[in-house]
mmCIF file of C-alpha atoms and ligand atoms in Angstrom:
data_model
loop_
_atom_site.group_PDB
_atom_site.id
_atom_site.type_symbol
_atom_site.label_atom_id
_atom_site.label_comp_id
_atom_site.label_asym_id
_atom_site.label_seq_id
_atom_site.Cartn_x
_atom_site.Cartn_y
_atom_site.Cartn_z
ATOM 1 C CA UNK A 1 110.908 87.672 116.886
ATOM 2 C CA UNK A 2 110.046 89.696 119.959
ATOM 3 C CA UNK A 3 107.907 88.015 122.602
ATOM 4 C CA UNK A 4 105.021 89.791 124.276
ATOM 5 C CA UNK A 5 107.064 90.182 127.438
ATOM 6 C CA UNK A 6 109.965 91.699 125.410
ATOM 7 C CA UNK A 7 107.542 94.192 123.892
ATOM 8 C CA UNK A 8 106.043 95.071 127.273
ATOM 9 C CA UNK A 9 109.508 95.699 128.713
ATOM 10 C CA UNK A 10 110.516 97.899 125.750
ATOM 11 C CA UNK A 11 107.311 99.929 125.960
ATOM 12 C CA UNK A 12 108.195 101.065 129.466
ATOM 13 C CA UNK A 13 111.944 101.562 128.848
ATOM 14 C CA UNK A 14 113.531 104.715 130.269
ATOM 15 C CA UNK A 15 117.087 106.102 130.584
ATOM 16 C CA UNK A 16 119.895 103.931 129.158
ATOM 17 C CA UNK A 17 117.470 101.084 128.299
ATOM 18 C CA UNK A 18 115.448 103.492 126.148
ATOM 19 C CA UNK A 19 118.599 104.857 124.491
ATOM 20 C CA UNK A 20 119.650 101.295 123.597
ATOM 21 C CA UNK A 21 116.183 100.569 122.221
ATOM 22 C CA UNK A 22 116.273 103.685 120.030
ATOM 23 C CA UNK A 23 119.822 102.930 118.831
ATOM 24 C CA UNK A 24 118.760 99.448 117.718
ATOM 25 C CA UNK A 25 115.694 100.906 115.978
ATOM 26 C CA UNK A 26 117.920 103.388 114.098
ATOM 27 C CA UNK A 27 120.339 100.609 113.154
ATOM 28 C CA UNK A 28 117.497 98.570 111.637
ATOM 29 C CA UNK A 29 116.104 101.610 109.802
ATOM 30 C CA UNK A 30 119.576 102.213 108.336
ATOM 31 C CA UNK A 31 119.901 98.557 107.330
ATOM 32 C CA UNK A 32 116.594 98.585 105.447
ATOM 33 C CA UNK A 33 116.338 102.153 104.143
ATOM 34 C CA UNK A 34 119.775 103.723 104.464
ATOM 35 C CA UNK A 35 120.009 107.216 105.991
ATOM 36 C CA UNK A 36 116.715 108.329 104.469
ATOM 37 C CA UNK A 37 113.317 109.692 105.401
ATOM 38 C CA UNK A 38 110.384 109.368 103.001
ATOM 39 C CA UNK A 39 108.688 112.683 102.330
ATOM 40 C CA UNK A 40 104.969 113.069 101.664
ATOM 41 C CA UNK A 41 102.765 116.064 100.892
ATOM 42 C CA UNK A 42 99.270 116.058 102.372
ATOM 43 C CA UNK A 43 96.105 117.795 101.192
ATOM 44 C CA UNK A 44 93.223 117.772 103.686
ATOM 45 C CA UNK A 45 90.231 117.635 101.370
ATOM 46 C CA UNK A 46 87.309 117.962 103.831
ATOM 47 C CA UNK A 47 86.652 118.348 107.552
ATOM 48 C CA UNK A 48 83.235 116.665 107.346
ATOM 49 C CA UNK A 49 82.901 113.178 108.799
ATOM 50 C CA UNK A 50 80.043 110.751 109.378
ATOM 51 C CA UNK A 51 81.903 108.999 112.231
ATOM 52 C CA UNK A 52 81.744 110.203 115.828
ATOM 53 C CA UNK A 53 85.130 109.387 117.400
ATOM 54 C CA UNK A 54 85.250 110.696 120.960
ATOM 55 C CA UNK A 55 88.767 112.139 120.534
ATOM 56 C CA UNK A 56 88.171 114.100 117.322
ATOM 57 C CA UNK A 57 86.874 117.685 116.949
ATOM 58 C CA UNK A 58 85.651 116.836 113.417
ATOM 59 C CA UNK A 59 83.283 114.174 114.816
ATOM 60 C CA UNK A 60 79.779 113.996 113.413
ATOM 61 C CA UNK A 61 78.165 115.687 116.432
ATOM 62 C CA UNK A 62 80.446 118.722 115.986
ATOM 63 C CA UNK A 63 79.795 119.162 112.266
ATOM 64 C CA UNK A 64 76.868 121.618 112.627
ATOM 65 C CA UNK A 65 79.043 123.937 114.741
ATOM 66 C CA UNK A 66 82.208 123.548 112.670
ATOM 67 C CA UNK A 67 82.978 125.779 109.694
ATOM 68 C CA UNK A 68 82.925 122.847 107.306
ATOM 69 C CA UNK A 69 84.415 122.661 103.817
ATOM 70 C CA UNK A 70 84.799 120.350 100.835
ATOM 71 C CA UNK A 71 87.656 121.041 98.430
ATOM 72 C CA UNK A 72 86.736 120.894 94.751
ATOM 73 C CA UNK A 73 88.664 118.640 92.422
ATOM 74 C CA UNK A 74 90.185 121.756 90.770
ATOM 75 C CA UNK A 75 91.501 122.956 94.164
ATOM 76 C CA UNK A 76 92.890 119.515 94.950
ATOM 77 C CA UNK A 77 94.741 119.374 91.622
ATOM 78 C CA UNK A 78 96.150 122.886 92.197
ATOM 79 C CA UNK A 79 97.485 121.798 95.599
ATOM 80 C CA UNK A 80 98.904 118.613 94.078
ATOM 81 C CA UNK A 81 100.781 120.810 91.592
ATOM 82 C CA UNK A 82 102.408 122.603 94.533
ATOM 83 C CA UNK A 83 103.467 119.207 95.926
ATOM 84 C CA UNK A 84 104.991 118.278 92.557
ATOM 85 C CA UNK A 85 106.751 121.638 92.324
ATOM 86 C CA UNK A 86 108.258 121.019 95.781
ATOM 87 C CA UNK A 87 109.871 117.847 94.374
ATOM 88 C CA UNK A 88 107.652 115.452 96.345
ATOM 89 C CA UNK A 89 106.241 112.334 94.649
ATOM 90 C CA UNK A 90 103.747 111.183 97.289
ATOM 91 C CA UNK A 91 100.379 112.955 97.351
ATOM 92 C CA UNK A 92 98.421 112.085 100.485
ATOM 93 C CA UNK A 93 94.716 112.901 100.123
ATOM 94 C CA UNK A 94 93.165 112.876 103.554
ATOM 95 C CA UNK A 95 89.769 113.801 104.930
ATOM 96 C CA UNK A 96 86.814 112.901 107.085
ATOM 97 C CA UNK A 97 84.779 109.861 106.139
ATOM 98 C CA UNK A 98 82.094 110.999 103.714
ATOM 99 C CA UNK A 99 80.820 109.436 100.468
ATOM 100 C CA UNK A 100 81.245 112.765 98.671
ATOM 101 C CA UNK A 101 85.020 112.224 98.642
ATOM 102 C CA UNK A 102 84.765 109.408 96.134
ATOM 103 C CA UNK A 103 83.024 111.525 93.479
ATOM 104 C CA UNK A 104 85.532 114.366 93.967
ATOM 105 C CA UNK A 105 88.534 112.076 93.728
ATOM 106 C CA UNK A 106 87.213 110.272 90.678
ATOM 107 C CA UNK A 107 87.844 113.547 88.900
ATOM 108 C CA UNK A 108 91.017 114.536 90.728
ATOM 109 C CA UNK A 109 93.087 111.331 90.708
ATOM 110 C CA UNK A 110 93.509 110.937 86.923
ATOM 111 C CA UNK A 111 94.432 114.627 86.664
ATOM 112 C CA UNK A 112 97.015 114.307 89.432
ATOM 113 C CA UNK A 113 98.544 111.300 87.685
ATOM 114 C CA UNK A 114 98.740 113.345 84.516
ATOM 115 C CA UNK A 115 100.473 116.206 86.384
ATOM 116 C CA UNK A 116 103.221 113.814 87.463
ATOM 117 C CA UNK A 117 103.372 111.860 84.174
ATOM 118 C CA UNK A 118 102.253 108.846 86.192
ATOM 119 C CA UNK A 119 105.295 108.944 88.493
ATOM 120 C CA UNK A 120 103.368 109.549 91.695
ATOM 121 C CA UNK A 121 102.227 107.581 94.691
ATOM 122 C CA UNK A 122 98.638 108.541 95.401
ATOM 123 C CA UNK A 123 98.044 107.708 99.032
ATOM 124 C CA UNK A 124 94.504 107.937 100.426
ATOM 125 C CA UNK A 125 93.295 108.303 104.010
ATOM 126 C CA UNK A 126 89.506 108.494 103.753
ATOM 127 C CA UNK A 127 88.212 105.898 106.209
ATOM 128 C CA UNK A 128 85.835 103.010 105.607
ATOM 129 C CA UNK A 129 84.394 102.799 102.101
ATOM 130 C CA UNK A 130 82.596 100.064 100.225
ATOM 131 C CA UNK A 131 84.833 97.543 98.454
ATOM 132 C CA UNK A 132 83.547 98.717 95.082
ATOM 133 C CA UNK A 133 84.592 102.283 95.915
ATOM 134 C CA UNK A 134 88.098 101.146 96.902
ATOM 135 C CA UNK A 135 88.238 99.218 93.630
ATOM 136 C CA UNK A 136 87.168 102.264 91.615
ATOM 137 C CA UNK A 137 89.807 104.509 93.213
ATOM 138 C CA UNK A 138 92.475 101.851 92.718
ATOM 139 C CA UNK A 139 91.504 101.479 89.056
ATOM 140 C CA UNK A 140 91.853 105.241 88.641
ATOM 141 C CA UNK A 141 95.409 105.138 89.956
ATOM 142 C CA UNK A 142 95.432 105.254 93.774
ATOM 143 C CA UNK A 143 98.518 103.393 94.995
ATOM 144 C CA UNK A 144 98.192 103.106 98.736
ATOM 145 C CA UNK A 145 95.760 103.640 101.611
ATOM 146 C CA UNK A 146 96.000 104.466 105.299
ATOM 147 C CA UNK A 147 93.224 102.971 107.429
ATOM 148 C CA UNK A 148 94.221 103.173 111.087
ATOM 149 C CA UNK A 149 92.801 100.625 113.486
ATOM 150 C CA UNK A 150 93.380 103.233 116.275
ATOM 151 C CA UNK A 151 92.962 100.622 119.018
ATOM 152 C CA UNK A 152 92.904 96.837 118.666
ATOM 153 C CA UNK A 153 90.764 96.424 121.796
ATOM 154 C CA UNK A 154 87.308 95.670 120.329
ATOM 155 C CA UNK A 155 85.431 96.970 123.393
ATOM 156 C CA UNK A 156 87.462 100.171 123.636
ATOM 157 C CA UNK A 157 87.200 100.660 119.868
ATOM 158 C CA UNK A 158 83.424 100.374 120.018
ATOM 159 C CA UNK A 159 83.190 102.619 123.084
ATOM 160 C CA UNK A 160 85.398 105.385 121.705
ATOM 161 C CA UNK A 161 84.690 105.241 117.927
ATOM 162 C CA UNK A 162 81.102 103.934 118.136
ATOM 163 C CA UNK A 163 81.779 101.455 115.362
ATOM 164 C CA UNK A 164 82.892 97.817 115.416
ATOM 165 C CA UNK A 165 86.631 97.198 115.017
ATOM 166 C CA UNK A 166 85.782 94.272 112.754
ATOM 167 C CA UNK A 167 84.150 96.584 110.200
ATOM 168 C CA UNK A 168 87.409 98.513 109.852
ATOM 169 C CA UNK A 169 89.485 95.324 109.685
ATOM 170 C CA UNK A 170 87.276 93.995 106.888
ATOM 171 C CA UNK A 171 87.892 97.222 104.956
ATOM 172 C CA UNK A 172 91.621 96.749 105.557
ATOM 173 C CA UNK A 173 91.503 93.223 104.181
ATOM 174 C CA UNK A 174 89.585 94.482 101.126
ATOM 175 C CA UNK A 175 92.306 97.056 100.480
ATOM 176 C CA UNK A 176 95.060 94.431 100.693
ATOM 177 C CA UNK A 177 93.066 92.159 98.425
ATOM 178 C CA UNK A 178 92.688 94.932 95.830
ATOM 179 C CA UNK A 179 96.445 95.460 95.639
ATOM 180 C CA UNK A 180 96.819 98.637 97.697
ATOM 181 C CA UNK A 181 99.943 99.150 99.821
ATOM 182 C CA UNK A 182 98.277 99.614 103.172
ATOM 183 C CA UNK A 183 99.009 101.442 106.410
ATOM 184 C CA UNK A 184 97.453 101.102 109.811
ATOM 185 C CA UNK A 185 97.988 103.189 112.942
ATOM 186 C CA UNK A 186 97.286 103.408 116.625
ATOM 187 C CA UNK A 187 96.736 106.031 119.277
ATOM 188 C CA UNK A 188 98.796 105.417 122.410
ATOM 189 C CA UNK A 189 97.674 106.472 125.908
ATOM 190 C CA UNK A 190 93.995 106.421 124.940
ATOM 191 C CA UNK A 191 91.815 106.644 128.071
ATOM 192 C CA UNK A 192 90.985 103.069 129.072
ATOM 193 C CA UNK A 193 93.863 101.524 127.081
ATOM 194 C CA UNK A 194 96.216 99.043 128.782
ATOM 195 C CA UNK A 195 99.855 98.297 127.994
ATOM 196 C CA UNK A 196 98.811 94.820 126.851
ATOM 197 C CA UNK A 197 96.429 96.450 124.408
ATOM 198 C CA UNK A 198 99.381 98.280 122.806
ATOM 199 C CA UNK A 199 101.202 94.949 122.536
ATOM 200 C CA UNK A 200 98.073 93.723 120.722
ATOM 201 C CA UNK A 201 98.215 96.791 118.432
ATOM 202 C CA UNK A 202 101.771 95.943 117.428
ATOM 203 C CA UNK A 203 100.877 92.306 116.800
ATOM 204 C CA UNK A 204 97.771 93.322 114.834
ATOM 205 C CA UNK A 205 99.820 95.583 112.539
ATOM 206 C CA UNK A 206 101.973 92.571 111.757
ATOM 207 C CA UNK A 207 99.044 90.164 111.363
ATOM 208 C CA UNK A 208 97.353 92.551 108.917
ATOM 209 C CA UNK A 209 100.492 92.621 106.776
ATOM 210 C CA UNK A 210 100.618 96.415 106.998
ATOM 211 C CA UNK A 211 103.345 98.178 104.996
ATOM 212 C CA UNK A 212 103.006 101.285 107.183
ATOM 213 C CA UNK A 213 101.997 101.981 110.774
ATOM 214 C CA UNK A 214 101.736 105.283 112.626
ATOM 215 C CA UNK A 215 101.784 105.912 116.357
ATOM 216 C CA UNK A 216 100.224 109.102 117.755
ATOM 217 C CA UNK A 217 100.000 110.016 121.421
ATOM 218 C CA UNK A 218 96.471 110.790 122.564
ATOM 219 C CA UNK A 219 95.703 114.537 122.421
ATOM 220 C CA UNK A 220 92.724 115.676 124.555
ATOM 221 C CA UNK A 221 91.174 117.982 121.969
ATOM 222 C CA UNK A 222 88.731 120.758 122.892
ATOM 223 C CA UNK A 223 85.020 120.272 122.169
ATOM 224 C CA UNK A 224 85.245 116.503 122.421
ATOM 225 C CA UNK A 225 83.964 114.066 125.058
ATOM 226 C CA UNK A 226 87.595 113.313 126.031
ATOM 227 C CA UNK A 227 88.759 116.931 126.380
ATOM 228 C CA UNK A 228 89.359 116.662 130.143
ATOM 229 C CA UNK A 229 91.418 113.463 129.972
ATOM 230 C CA UNK A 230 95.193 113.707 130.539
ATOM 231 C CA UNK A 231 97.419 114.142 127.467
ATOM 232 C CA UNK A 232 99.159 111.016 126.209
ATOM 233 C CA UNK A 233 102.777 110.243 126.977
ATOM 234 C CA UNK A 234 105.244 111.060 124.196
ATOM 235 C CA UNK A 235 107.707 108.598 125.737
ATOM 236 C CA UNK A 236 105.236 105.727 125.382
ATOM 237 C CA UNK A 237 104.520 106.750 121.765
ATOM 238 C CA UNK A 238 108.264 106.914 121.003
ATOM 239 C CA UNK A 239 108.897 103.533 122.609
ATOM 240 C CA UNK A 240 106.042 102.095 120.537
ATOM 241 C CA UNK A 241 107.638 103.487 117.335
ATOM 242 C CA UNK A 242 110.956 101.893 118.272
ATOM 243 C CA UNK A 243 109.355 98.528 119.090
ATOM 244 C CA UNK A 244 107.502 98.554 115.766
ATOM 245 C CA UNK A 245 110.835 99.126 114.016
ATOM 246 C CA UNK A 246 112.344 96.148 115.881
ATOM 247 C CA UNK A 247 109.302 93.988 115.207
ATOM 248 C CA UNK A 248 108.925 94.828 111.490
ATOM 249 C CA UNK A 249 112.095 96.605 110.336
ATOM 250 C CA UNK A 250 110.868 97.143 106.766
ATOM 251 C CA UNK A 251 107.803 99.115 107.843
ATOM 252 C CA UNK A 252 107.180 102.770 106.999
ATOM 253 C CA UNK A 253 106.657 104.565 110.316
ATOM 254 C CA UNK A 254 105.902 108.303 110.333
ATOM 255 C CA UNK A 255 107.073 110.806 112.877
ATOM 256 C CA UNK A 256 103.661 112.456 113.259
ATOM 257 C CA UNK A 257 102.730 116.059 114.044
ATOM 258 C CA UNK A 258 101.016 114.958 117.301
ATOM 259 C CA UNK A 259 104.518 114.269 118.690
ATOM 260 C CA UNK A 260 105.476 117.906 118.008
ATOM 261 C CA UNK A 261 102.144 119.193 119.286
ATOM 262 C CA UNK A 262 102.584 117.309 122.571
ATOM 263 C CA UNK A 263 106.211 118.333 123.046
ATOM 264 C CA UNK A 264 108.520 120.703 121.086
ATOM 265 C CA UNK A 265 111.172 118.596 119.354
ATOM 266 C CA UNK A 266 108.829 115.595 119.402
ATOM 267 C CA UNK A 267 109.177 114.837 115.694
ATOM 268 C CA UNK A 268 112.943 114.880 115.951
ATOM 269 C CA UNK A 269 112.661 112.361 118.775
ATOM 270 C CA UNK A 270 110.393 110.290 116.504
ATOM 271 C CA UNK A 271 113.244 110.030 113.993
ATOM 272 C CA UNK A 272 115.632 109.161 116.832
ATOM 273 C CA UNK A 273 113.234 106.353 117.777
ATOM 274 C CA UNK A 274 113.399 104.853 114.261
ATOM 275 C CA UNK A 275 110.611 106.592 112.333
ATOM 276 C CA UNK A 276 111.273 107.141 108.610
ATOM 277 C CA UNK A 277 108.409 109.150 107.124
ATOM 278 C CA UNK A 278 107.493 112.832 107.388
ATOM 279 C CA UNK A 279 104.559 114.714 105.914
ATOM 280 C CA UNK A 280 104.488 118.353 104.835
ATOM 281 C CA UNK A 281 101.130 120.138 104.836
ATOM 282 C CA UNK A 282 99.936 121.585 101.507
ATOM 283 C CA UNK A 283 96.349 122.377 102.506
ATOM 284 C CA UNK A 284 95.400 126.027 101.874
ATOM 285 C CA UNK A 285 95.779 128.325 104.893
ATOM 286 C CA UNK A 286 92.025 128.799 105.451
ATOM 287 C CA UNK A 287 91.241 125.093 105.261
ATOM 288 C CA UNK A 288 94.226 124.252 107.510
ATOM 289 C CA UNK A 289 92.552 126.287 110.238
ATOM 290 C CA UNK A 290 89.252 124.514 109.636
ATOM 291 C CA UNK A 291 90.783 121.007 109.593
ATOM 292 C CA UNK A 292 90.467 120.466 113.332
ATOM 293 C CA UNK A 293 92.721 117.469 113.703
ATOM 294 C CA UNK A 294 93.453 118.308 117.356
ATOM 295 C CA UNK A 295 91.364 121.481 117.537
ATOM 296 C CA UNK A 296 92.287 124.912 116.181
ATOM 297 C CA UNK A 297 95.653 124.885 117.926
ATOM 298 C CA UNK A 298 97.369 122.337 115.698
ATOM 299 C CA UNK A 299 101.001 121.971 114.669
ATOM 300 C CA UNK A 300 101.252 122.483 110.906
ATOM 301 C CA UNK A 301 104.353 120.838 109.430
ATOM 302 C CA UNK A 302 106.284 122.931 106.849
ATOM 303 C CA UNK A 303 108.944 121.692 104.441
ATOM 304 C CA UNK A 304 111.626 123.821 106.062
ATOM 305 C CA UNK A 305 110.929 122.217 109.465
ATOM 306 C CA UNK A 306 111.250 118.751 107.912
ATOM 307 C CA UNK A 307 114.450 119.663 106.074
ATOM 308 C CA UNK A 308 116.055 121.099 109.190
ATOM 309 C CA UNK A 309 115.269 118.237 111.463
ATOM 310 C CA UNK A 310 116.172 115.458 109.042
ATOM 311 C CA UNK A 311 119.508 117.173 108.384
ATOM 312 C CA UNK A 312 120.105 117.533 112.124
ATOM 313 C CA UNK A 313 119.491 113.783 112.497
ATOM 314 C CA UNK A 314 122.027 113.003 109.713
ATOM 315 C CA UNK A 315 119.281 111.836 107.342
ATOM 316 C CA UNK A 316 118.237 112.883 103.845
ATOM 317 C CA UNK A 317 114.810 113.062 102.230
ATOM 318 C CA UNK A 318 113.710 110.679 99.516
ATOM 319 C CA UNK A 319 110.658 109.797 97.440
ATOM 320 C CA UNK A 320 108.202 106.914 97.439
ATOM 321 C CA UNK A 321 109.432 103.385 98.049
ATOM 322 C CA UNK A 322 106.306 102.013 96.390
ATOM 323 C CA UNK A 323 107.188 103.270 92.907
ATOM 324 C CA UNK A 324 109.752 102.026 90.511
ATOM 325 C CA UNK A 325 111.378 105.243 89.246
ATOM 326 C CA UNK A 326 111.265 104.025 85.651
ATOM 327 C CA UNK A 327 108.097 101.979 85.291
ATOM 328 C CA UNK A 328 106.038 103.433 88.188
ATOM 329 C CA UNK A 329 104.920 99.905 89.075
ATOM 330 C CA UNK A 330 104.871 98.641 92.660
ATOM 331 C CA UNK A 331 108.137 97.496 94.202
ATOM 332 C CA UNK A 332 108.768 95.734 97.521
ATOM 333 C CA UNK A 333 109.180 97.969 100.572
ATOM 334 C CA UNK A 334 112.807 98.747 101.325
ATOM 335 C CA UNK A 335 114.006 97.618 97.908
ATOM 336 C CA UNK A 336 115.620 100.966 97.238
ATOM 337 C CA UNK A 337 113.317 102.457 94.621
ATOM 338 C CA UNK A 338 112.326 106.112 94.590
ATOM 339 C CA UNK A 339 114.673 109.039 94.493
ATOM 340 C CA UNK A 340 116.213 111.462 96.943
ATOM 341 C CA UNK A 341 114.366 114.771 96.962
ATOM 342 C CA UNK A 342 117.030 116.928 98.572
HETATM 343 S S1 SF4 B 401 89.083 110.576 113.730
HETATM 344 FE FE1 SF4 B 401 88.636 110.416 111.534
HETATM 345 S S2 SF4 B 401 86.899 108.964 111.448
HETATM 346 FE FE2 SF4 B 401 86.986 109.707 113.558
HETATM 347 S S3 SF4 B 401 85.596 111.468 113.613
HETATM 348 FE FE3 SF4 B 401 87.653 112.277 113.190
HETATM 349 S S4 SF4 B 401 87.803 112.428 110.981
HETATM 350 FE FE4 SF4 B 401 86.066 111.075 111.465
#
């Protein structure tokens, strides 16, 4: 088990020390997952959000100015069909936090399961909901849920997201309790964040029992209160990915588009640092432009990009690790279920 001072030292590693850290992270990924990267397809179902995060162009205060949209359940199912046809068995349904999502997905989820004959991981990323709503979506066939803590510093969390950290953590515990496979995530280099706070983030991901954890460098997006802050360090984000792999080798860790947005080749470096998940965007072209994840100038991940960079890293793509290929029931992370998709 890594100590806090080990983690601190790794987070600031450069040169040969960083190369050694990444090599160990890759070795552990190989030991637990083989030479594979899990491939997801994402559909961004709405850009409307009731939360007001200071780093996000889709924050509540921007909604009146934004060209907002809600996908219908028919559109969502059509996009899910494209994911299936691309040979991907993880459908990530992601959107701003709004109660309207639940009603839409109550219609869409059973139809998506039908499309895949039940052999699909339905992964949700829809923010804080009431426990009863999580239960309803789980009963309808949702498998897994991403609910990022973003920062584990309660004061910074409150200051930057204008909501208590504890509220989000309670939602996380509800999800675990209801049988979801659950992912958290953090933003590194947030204004006001300390290195010790990132150590806390890593320890929190473990304490929560998260199956997945993402790391995204802070992007100062236009039209947000933080737009003039300096961009986050990709090196710190990459070191955090590698430390997470050392700390919890069986974890699913994505190489996120923010790495590519911050620096060309960033997602390839994410894989070099031990990440093992990539997500291809299946949102329609118009809605992609309106989904202002880092503003209009976002990096949209295509399947060809993912295929090229995984091949260049000597890795191959595979399906969900949360599905037994025969019974579609949950299996332990890293147990070798799922199937290669290329
Ligand atoms: S980061 Fe997520 S929760 Fe926060 S404002 Fe943006 S869409 Fe809403």
